[in-house]
PDB file of C-alpha atoms in Angstrom:
ATOM      1  CA  UNK A   9      -0.031  -0.037   0.256  1.00 92.00           C
ATOM      2  CA  UNK A  10       1.473   3.821  -0.358  1.00 95.00           C
ATOM      3  CA  UNK A  11       1.589   5.664   1.424  1.00 95.00           C
ATOM      4  CA  UNK A  12      -0.957   8.085  -0.184  1.00 94.00           C
ATOM      5  CA  UNK A  13      -3.692   5.112  -0.107  1.00 95.00           C
ATOM      6  CA  UNK A  14      -3.082   4.640   3.732  1.00 96.00           C
ATOM      7  CA  UNK A  15      -3.532   8.314   4.521  1.00 94.00           C
ATOM      8  CA  UNK A  16      -7.150   8.017   2.535  1.00 94.00           C
ATOM      9  CA  UNK A  17      -8.225   5.081   4.112  1.00 95.00           C
ATOM     10  CA  UNK A  18      -7.438   6.427   7.224  1.00 94.00           C
ATOM     11  CA  UNK A  19      -9.056   9.384   6.569  1.00 92.00           C
ATOM     12  CA  UNK A  20     -11.945   7.409   4.549  1.00 93.00           C
ATOM     13  CA  UNK A  21     -12.239   5.354   8.173  1.00 93.00           C
ATOM     14  CA  UNK A  22     -10.563   5.065  11.555  1.00 94.00           C
ATOM     15  CA  UNK A  23     -10.012   8.767  11.341  1.00 93.00           C
ATOM     16  CA  UNK A  24     -13.213   9.492   9.744  1.00 92.00           C
ATOM     17  CA  UNK A  25     -14.608  11.385  13.210  1.00 90.00           C
ATOM     18  CA  UNK A  26     -12.152  13.876  13.208  1.00 90.00           C
ATOM     19  CA  UNK A  27     -11.466  16.915  11.395  1.00 84.00           C
ATOM     20  CA  UNK A  28      -7.108  15.698  12.086  1.00 82.00           C
ATOM     21  CA  UNK A  29      -8.608  13.009   9.437  1.00 79.00           C
ATOM     22  CA  UNK A  30      -9.737  15.423   7.294  1.00 75.00           C
ATOM     23  CA  UNK A  31     -13.808  14.556   8.466  1.00 78.00           C
ATOM     24  CA  UNK A  32     -14.194  11.782   6.120  1.00 76.00           C
ATOM     25  CA  UNK A  33     -13.267  13.283   3.081  1.00 79.00           C
ATOM     26  CA  UNK A  34     -10.768  10.858   2.322  1.00 79.00           C
ATOM     27  CA  UNK A  35      -7.449  13.923   2.516  1.00 83.00           C
ATOM     28  CA  UNK A  36      -6.198  15.291   5.600  1.00 87.00           C
ATOM     29  CA  UNK A  37      -4.828  18.510   6.120  1.00 86.00           C
ATOM     30  CA  UNK A  38      -1.460  18.922   5.548  1.00 87.00           C
ATOM     31  CA  UNK A  39      -0.105  20.505   8.347  1.00 88.00           C
ATOM     32  CA  UNK A  40      -1.726  17.537   9.865  1.00 89.00           C
ATOM     33  CA  UNK A  41       0.568  15.301   7.958  1.00 91.00           C
ATOM     34  CA  UNK A  42       3.884  15.018  10.393  1.00 90.00           C
ATOM     35  CA  UNK A  43       2.431  14.107  13.148  1.00 90.00           C
ATOM     36  CA  UNK A  44       0.404  10.851  11.210  1.00 93.00           C
ATOM     37  CA  UNK A  45       3.566  10.325   9.887  1.00 94.00           C
ATOM     38  CA  UNK A  46       5.495   9.828  13.297  1.00 94.00           C
ATOM     39  CA  UNK A  47       2.113   7.443  14.639  1.00 96.00           C
ATOM     40  CA  UNK A  48       2.999   5.746  11.549  1.00 97.00           C
ATOM     41  CA  UNK A  49       6.320   5.222  11.325  1.00 96.00           C
ATOM     42  CA  UNK A  50       6.044   4.380  15.518  1.00 97.00           C
ATOM     43  CA  UNK A  51       3.604   1.443  14.535  1.00 97.00           C
ATOM     44  CA  UNK A  52       5.524  -0.024  11.146  1.00 97.00           C
ATOM     45  CA  UNK A  53       8.576  -0.333  13.847  1.00 96.00           C
ATOM     46  CA  UNK A  54       6.194  -1.668  16.619  1.00 97.00           C
ATOM     47  CA  UNK A  55       4.924  -4.505  14.315  1.00 96.00           C
ATOM     48  CA  UNK A  56       8.652  -5.177  12.730  1.00 95.00           C
ATOM     49  CA  UNK A  57       9.729  -6.097  16.031  1.00 93.00           C
ATOM     50  CA  UNK A  58       6.434  -7.954  16.576  1.00 94.00           C
ATOM     51  CA  UNK A  59       6.852  -9.786  13.825  1.00 93.00           C
ATOM     52  CA  UNK A  60      10.350  -9.538  11.777  1.00 90.00           C
ATOM     53  CA  UNK A  61       8.909  -8.627   9.355  1.00 93.00           C
ATOM     54  CA  UNK A  62      12.895  -7.662   7.884  1.00 93.00           C
ATOM     55  CA  UNK A  63      15.677  -9.976   7.854  1.00 94.00           C
ATOM     56  CA  UNK A  64      19.342  -9.268   7.138  1.00 96.00           C
ATOM     57  CA  UNK A  65      22.473 -10.567   7.351  1.00 97.00           C
ATOM     58  CA  UNK A  66      26.721  -8.400   7.442  1.00 97.00           C
ATOM     59  CA  UNK A  67      29.938 -10.344   7.342  1.00 98.00           C
ATOM     60  CA  UNK A  68      31.902 -10.284  11.126  1.00 98.00           C
ATOM     61  CA  UNK A  69      35.673 -10.319  11.102  1.00 98.00           C
ATOM     62  CA  UNK A  70      36.772 -11.560  14.052  1.00 98.00           C
ATOM     63  CA  UNK A  71      40.332  -9.921  15.948  1.00 98.00           C
ATOM     64  CA  UNK A  72      42.254 -10.745  19.186  1.00 96.00           C
ATOM     65  CA  UNK A  73      41.777  -7.066  20.131  1.00 96.00           C
ATOM     66  CA  UNK A  74      38.475  -6.952  20.467  1.00 97.00           C
ATOM     67  CA  UNK A  75      35.709  -8.547  23.019  1.00 96.00           C
ATOM     68  CA  UNK A  76      32.944  -7.240  22.048  1.00 97.00           C
ATOM     69  CA  UNK A  77      31.707  -6.583  18.634  1.00 98.00           C
ATOM     70  CA  UNK A  78      29.484  -3.699  18.424  1.00 98.00           C
ATOM     71  CA  UNK A  79      27.299  -3.144  15.264  1.00 98.00           C
ATOM     72  CA  UNK A  80      27.101   0.473  13.649  1.00 97.00           C
ATOM     73  CA  UNK A  81      29.033   1.786  11.437  1.00 97.00           C
ATOM     74  CA  UNK A  82      31.624   2.926  12.897  1.00 97.00           C
ATOM     75  CA  UNK A  83      33.316  -0.128  12.756  1.00 98.00           C
ATOM     76  CA  UNK A  84      32.881  -0.903   9.452  1.00 98.00           C
ATOM     77  CA  UNK A  85      35.531  -1.405   6.975  1.00 97.00           C
ATOM     78  CA  UNK A  86      33.776   1.304   4.701  1.00 97.00           C
ATOM     79  CA  UNK A  87      34.035   3.848   7.554  1.00 96.00           C
ATOM     80  CA  UNK A  88      36.394   6.508   7.274  1.00 95.00           C
ATOM     81  CA  UNK A  89      36.529   6.610  11.633  1.00 96.00           C
ATOM     82  CA  UNK A  90      39.279   6.474  13.510  1.00 97.00           C
ATOM     83  CA  UNK A  91      38.845   2.812  15.055  1.00 97.00           C
ATOM     84  CA  UNK A  92      41.138   0.791  14.686  1.00 97.00           C
ATOM     85  CA  UNK A  93      39.367  -2.709  14.422  1.00 97.00           C
ATOM     86  CA  UNK A  94      37.029  -2.467  11.712  1.00 98.00           C
ATOM     87  CA  UNK A  95      35.072  -5.838  12.125  1.00 98.00           C
ATOM     88  CA  UNK A  96      31.686  -5.374   9.912  1.00 98.00           C
ATOM     89  CA  UNK A  97      32.740  -6.436   6.533  1.00 98.00           C
ATOM     90  CA  UNK A  98      30.929  -4.224   3.731  1.00 97.00           C
ATOM     91  CA  UNK A  99      32.683  -2.007   0.874  1.00 96.00           C
ATOM     92  CA  UNK A 100      31.551   1.585   0.221  1.00 95.00           C
ATOM     93  CA  UNK A 101      28.953   0.762  -2.557  1.00 95.00           C
ATOM     94  CA  UNK A 102      26.959  -1.461  -0.142  1.00 95.00           C
ATOM     95  CA  UNK A 103      27.823   0.100   2.886  1.00 96.00           C
ATOM     96  CA  UNK A 104      26.805  -1.332   6.475  1.00 97.00           C
ATOM     97  CA  UNK A 105      23.058   0.409   7.314  1.00 94.00           C
ATOM     98  CA  UNK A 106      23.339   0.462  10.866  1.00 95.00           C
ATOM     99  CA  UNK A 107      19.347  -0.631  10.618  1.00 96.00           C
ATOM    100  CA  UNK A 108      19.704  -3.384  13.506  1.00 97.00           C
ATOM    101  CA  UNK A 109      16.399  -4.092  15.182  1.00 96.00           C
ATOM    102  CA  UNK A 110      17.960  -7.161  16.725  1.00 95.00           C
ATOM    103  CA  UNK A 111      20.605  -9.904  16.607  1.00 97.00           C
ATOM    104  CA  UNK A 112      18.867 -13.261  16.843  1.00 96.00           C
ATOM    105  CA  UNK A 113      21.879 -15.561  14.754  1.00 97.00           C
ATOM    106  CA  UNK A 114      25.344 -16.331  14.098  1.00 98.00           C
ATOM    107  CA  UNK A 115      26.700 -18.578  12.108  1.00 97.00           C
ATOM    108  CA  UNK A 116      30.245 -19.735  11.552  1.00 96.00           C
ATOM    109  CA  UNK A 117      32.219 -19.416   7.933  1.00 94.00           C
ATOM    110  CA  UNK A 118      31.167 -22.836   6.597  1.00 95.00           C
ATOM    111  CA  UNK A 119      27.063 -22.273   7.483  1.00 94.00           C
ATOM    112  CA  UNK A 120      26.930 -24.022  11.126  1.00 96.00           C
ATOM    113  CA  UNK A 121      24.883 -22.474  13.739  1.00 96.00           C
ATOM    114  CA  UNK A 122      26.416 -20.839  16.857  1.00 97.00           C
ATOM    115  CA  UNK A 123      24.878 -21.517  19.793  1.00 96.00           C
ATOM    116  CA  UNK A 124      23.405 -18.245  21.423  1.00 97.00           C
ATOM    117  CA  UNK A 125      23.343 -17.225  25.685  1.00 96.00           C
ATOM    118  CA  UNK A 126      24.209 -21.043  26.138  1.00 96.00           C
ATOM    119  CA  UNK A 127      26.387 -20.605  29.567  1.00 93.00           C
ATOM    120  CA  UNK A 128      26.918 -25.417  28.585  1.00 94.00           C
ATOM    121  CA  UNK A 129      28.008 -24.305  25.044  1.00 94.00           C
ATOM    122  CA  UNK A 130      32.318 -23.296  24.832  1.00 93.00           C
ATOM    123  CA  UNK A 131      31.876 -21.734  21.525  1.00 93.00           C
ATOM    124  CA  UNK A 132      28.654 -20.049  22.651  1.00 96.00           C
ATOM    125  CA  UNK A 133      27.984 -16.198  21.528  1.00 97.00           C
ATOM    126  CA  UNK A 134      26.071 -14.083  23.965  1.00 97.00           C
ATOM    127  CA  UNK A 135      24.471 -11.013  22.970  1.00 97.00           C
ATOM    128  CA  UNK A 136      25.116  -8.013  25.309  1.00 96.00           C
ATOM    129  CA  UNK A 137      22.255  -6.037  24.036  1.00 96.00           C
ATOM    130  CA  UNK A 138      20.678  -5.436  20.683  1.00 95.00           C
ATOM    131  CA  UNK A 139      23.855  -4.687  18.020  1.00 97.00           C
ATOM    132  CA  UNK A 140      26.480  -6.366  20.529  1.00 98.00           C
ATOM    133  CA  UNK A 141      27.673  -9.804  20.885  1.00 98.00           C
ATOM    134  CA  UNK A 142      30.853 -11.667  22.373  1.00 97.00           C
ATOM    135  CA  UNK A 143      32.324 -14.904  22.400  1.00 95.00           C
ATOM    136  CA  UNK A 144      35.394 -16.628  23.728  1.00 91.00           C
ATOM    137  CA  UNK A 145      37.300 -19.117  21.890  1.00 90.00           C
ATOM    138  CA  UNK A 146      36.999 -16.930  18.827  1.00 95.00           C
ATOM    139  CA  UNK A 147      40.462 -17.357  16.072  1.00 96.00           C
ATOM    140  CA  UNK A 148      41.673 -14.016  14.331  1.00 97.00           C
ATOM    141  CA  UNK A 149      40.534 -13.664  10.749  1.00 97.00           C
ATOM    142  CA  UNK A 150      37.139 -15.903  11.149  1.00 97.00           C
ATOM    143  CA  UNK A 151      34.638 -14.942   9.508  1.00 98.00           C
ATOM    144  CA  UNK A 152      30.507 -15.051  10.782  1.00 98.00           C
ATOM    145  CA  UNK A 153      27.638 -14.524   8.793  1.00 98.00           C
ATOM    146  CA  UNK A 154      26.006 -12.604  11.579  1.00 98.00           C
ATOM    147  CA  UNK A 155      21.305 -12.356  10.906  1.00 97.00           C
ATOM    148  CA  UNK A 156      19.330 -10.001  12.170  1.00 97.00           C
ATOM    149  CA  UNK A 157      15.762  -8.572  12.578  1.00 96.00           C
ATOM    150  CA  UNK A 158      16.646  -5.001  11.071  1.00 96.00           C
ATOM    151  CA  UNK A 159      14.855  -1.479  11.013  1.00 95.00           C
ATOM    152  CA  UNK A 160      12.325  -0.310   7.954  1.00 94.00           C
ATOM    153  CA  UNK A 161      13.249   2.588   6.631  1.00 92.00           C
ATOM    154  CA  UNK A 162      10.629   5.644   8.101  1.00 91.00           C
ATOM    155  CA  UNK A 163       9.110   8.405   5.992  1.00 91.00           C
ATOM    156  CA  UNK A 164      10.284  11.699   8.407  1.00 78.00           C
ATOM    157  CA  UNK A 165       9.611  14.507   8.932  1.00 73.00           C
ATOM    158  CA  UNK A 166      10.257  16.169   5.270  1.00 72.00           C
ATOM    159  CA  UNK A 167       8.236  16.741   1.856  1.00 79.00           C
ATOM    160  CA  UNK A 168       6.686  13.361   0.826  1.00 85.00           C
ATOM    161  CA  UNK A 169       5.618  12.574  -2.339  1.00 90.00           C
ATOM    162  CA  UNK A 170       3.095  10.236  -0.479  1.00 91.00           C
ATOM    163  CA  UNK A 171       2.630   8.391  -4.091  1.00 92.00           C
ATOM    164  CA  UNK A 172       5.637   7.189  -4.355  1.00 93.00           C
ATOM    165  CA  UNK A 173       6.202   6.076  -0.710  1.00 93.00           C
ATOM    166  CA  UNK A 174       5.263   2.536   0.355  1.00 94.00           C
ATOM    167  CA  UNK A 175       4.273   1.261   3.643  1.00 95.00           C
ATOM    168  CA  UNK A 176       6.819  -1.030   4.879  1.00 93.00           C
ATOM    169  CA  UNK A 177       4.549  -4.637   5.904  1.00 94.00           C
ATOM    170  CA  UNK A 178       2.399  -7.272   4.440  1.00 94.00           C
ATOM    171  CA  UNK A 179      -1.167  -6.398   3.265  1.00 94.00           C
ATOM    172  CA  UNK A 180      -1.904  -8.716   6.110  1.00 94.00           C
ATOM    173  CA  UNK A 181      -1.127  -5.940   8.294  1.00 96.00           C
ATOM    174  CA  UNK A 182      -2.204  -3.509   7.059  1.00 96.00           C
ATOM    175  CA  UNK A 183      -5.562  -3.341   8.803  1.00 97.00           C
ATOM    176  CA  UNK A 184      -3.400  -3.806  12.515  1.00 97.00           C
ATOM    177  CA  UNK A 185      -1.642  -0.539  11.893  1.00 98.00           C
ATOM    178  CA  UNK A 186      -5.008   1.691  10.842  1.00 97.00           C
ATOM    179  CA  UNK A 187      -6.362   0.505  14.816  1.00 98.00           C
ATOM    180  CA  UNK A 188      -2.588   0.935  15.471  1.00 98.00           C
ATOM    181  CA  UNK A 189      -2.280   4.939  14.179  1.00 97.00           C
ATOM    182  CA  UNK A 190      -6.283   6.266  15.486  1.00 97.00           C
ATOM    183  CA  UNK A 191      -5.687   4.254  18.669  1.00 97.00           C
ATOM    184  CA  UNK A 192      -2.663   6.651  19.571  1.00 97.00           C
ATOM    185  CA  UNK A 193      -3.732   9.754  17.767  1.00 96.00           C
ATOM    186  CA  UNK A 194      -7.408   9.796  19.677  1.00 96.00           C
ATOM    187  CA  UNK A 195      -5.072   8.751  23.015  1.00 95.00           C
ATOM    188  CA  UNK A 196      -3.340  12.019  22.554  1.00 92.00           C
ATOM    189  CA  UNK A 197      -6.633  14.102  22.207  1.00 92.00           C
ATOM    190  CA  UNK A 198      -7.855  15.358  25.690  1.00 90.00           C
ATOM    191  CA  UNK A 199     -11.986  15.604  23.745  1.00 91.00           C
ATOM    192  CA  UNK A 200     -14.743  13.373  25.696  1.00 92.00           C
ATOM    193  CA  UNK A 201     -14.897  10.039  24.536  1.00 93.00           C
ATOM    194  CA  UNK A 202     -11.189  10.040  23.487  1.00 94.00           C
ATOM    195  CA  UNK A 203      -9.572   7.727  25.737  1.00 96.00           C
ATOM    196  CA  UNK A 204     -12.405   5.188  24.854  1.00 96.00           C
ATOM    197  CA  UNK A 205     -12.129   5.768  20.804  1.00 95.00           C
ATOM    198  CA  UNK A 206      -8.329   5.446  21.701  1.00 97.00           C
ATOM    199  CA  UNK A 207      -8.778   2.018  23.978  1.00 97.00           C
ATOM    200  CA  UNK A 208     -10.983   0.216  21.578  1.00 97.00           C
ATOM    201  CA  UNK A 209      -8.884   1.031  18.450  1.00 97.00           C
ATOM    202  CA  UNK A 210      -4.967  -0.275  21.062  1.00 98.00           C
ATOM    203  CA  UNK A 211      -7.521  -3.638  21.702  1.00 98.00           C
ATOM    204  CA  UNK A 212      -8.391  -3.943  17.595  1.00 98.00           C
ATOM    205  CA  UNK A 213      -4.903  -3.717  17.027  1.00 98.00           C
ATOM    206  CA  UNK A 214      -4.366  -6.604  19.751  1.00 98.00           C
ATOM    207  CA  UNK A 215      -6.874  -8.630  18.654  1.00 97.00           C
ATOM    208  CA  UNK A 216      -4.891  -8.111  14.596  1.00 96.00           C
ATOM    209  CA  UNK A 217      -1.764  -9.585  16.222  1.00 96.00           C
ATOM    210  CA  UNK A 218      -2.805 -12.231  17.965  1.00 95.00           C
ATOM    211  CA  UNK A 219      -5.615 -13.449  15.226  1.00 94.00           C
ATOM    212  CA  UNK A 220      -1.793 -13.088  13.095  1.00 93.00           C
ATOM    213  CA  UNK A 221       0.246 -14.785  15.041  1.00 92.00           C
ATOM    214  CA  UNK A 222      -2.259 -17.224  15.781  1.00 91.00           C
ATOM    215  CA  UNK A 223      -3.338 -18.770  12.168  1.00 87.00           C
ATOM    216  CA  UNK A 224       1.272 -18.410  11.394  1.00 82.00           C
ATOM    217  CA  UNK A 225       0.037 -16.405   8.589  1.00 71.00           C
ATOM    218  CA  UNK A 226       3.188 -13.985   8.054  1.00 72.00           C
ATOM    219  CA  UNK A 227       5.639 -15.498   6.333  1.00 52.00           C
ATOM    220  CA  UNK A 228       8.895 -14.217   6.547  1.00 52.00           C
ATOM    221  CA  UNK A 229      11.923 -14.088   3.499  1.00 46.00           C
ATOM    222  CA  UNK A 230      15.470 -13.246   4.655  1.00 48.00           C
ATOM    223  CA  UNK A 231      17.074 -10.234   2.935  1.00 46.00           C
ATOM    224  CA  UNK A 232      20.739 -10.851   2.478  1.00 45.00           C
ATOM    225  CA  UNK A 233      21.536  -7.030   1.738  1.00 41.00           C
ATOM    226  CA  UNK A 234      24.992  -6.756   3.007  1.00 46.00           C
ATOM    227  CA  UNK A 235      27.771  -8.702   0.399  1.00 38.00           C
ATOM    228  CA  UNK A 236      30.213 -10.796   1.407  1.00 43.00           C
ATOM    229  CA  UNK A 237      33.408  -9.219  -0.724  1.00 40.00           C
ATOM    230  CA  UNK A 238      36.856 -10.675  -1.714  1.00 36.00           C
ATOM    231  CA  UNK A 239      38.349  -8.776   0.306  1.00 35.00           C
ATOM    232  CA  UNK A 240      42.439  -9.539   1.259  1.00 35.00           C
ATOM    233  CA  UNK A 241      42.073 -12.828  -0.389  1.00 34.00           C
ATOM    234  CA  UNK A 242      38.348 -13.809   1.820  1.00 33.00           C
ATOM    235  CA  UNK A 243      35.745 -15.139   0.042  1.00 33.00           C
TER     236      UNK A 243
END
């Protein structure tokens, strides 16, 4: 669904009673769009966190001198930072986009899955935070594939061609997002009955999500957007 279609649907349905929503005319006043974009961005992020809709990989190279691997752009090969150890293997043409939502898996160079947060395994990796890994018994120069759920692109606050921007969720989640946005719009209003409306839409949002979870209606796919370049002879 394009952003333009989503905004029109909000106006015709969930926000049709509000001036902010164009009072059901299908067009939302331009001065209200930044507020809605913020709510839409928050809702899309919440759905990506709940359903892991975008999966990506990166390649990590081990250094003896590094104990905590913070997966941030300063530690990428393509970075111009002054960090001495650049352990995220990327290129200038395809740089690490700094879009980690949560690290999910680690695979060695033979594509063998590595244990995570398992104190009983000597080769276990440990998640110290959403974007930081550590491990013992690593060998310098070894390469690992890090799989992660990624942050969706944001609409932002600038001028937007709404017919060209897509809302980054599958069709099965569109109703949930509509309810999320409406619930938070009403929740930020002081008019009589606003909090009741807000809770109504947020309950609908939760119900939509639970139905999809119970029926397993979302088929997730992995996007290997980070290349594994040949650097210094490594494949």
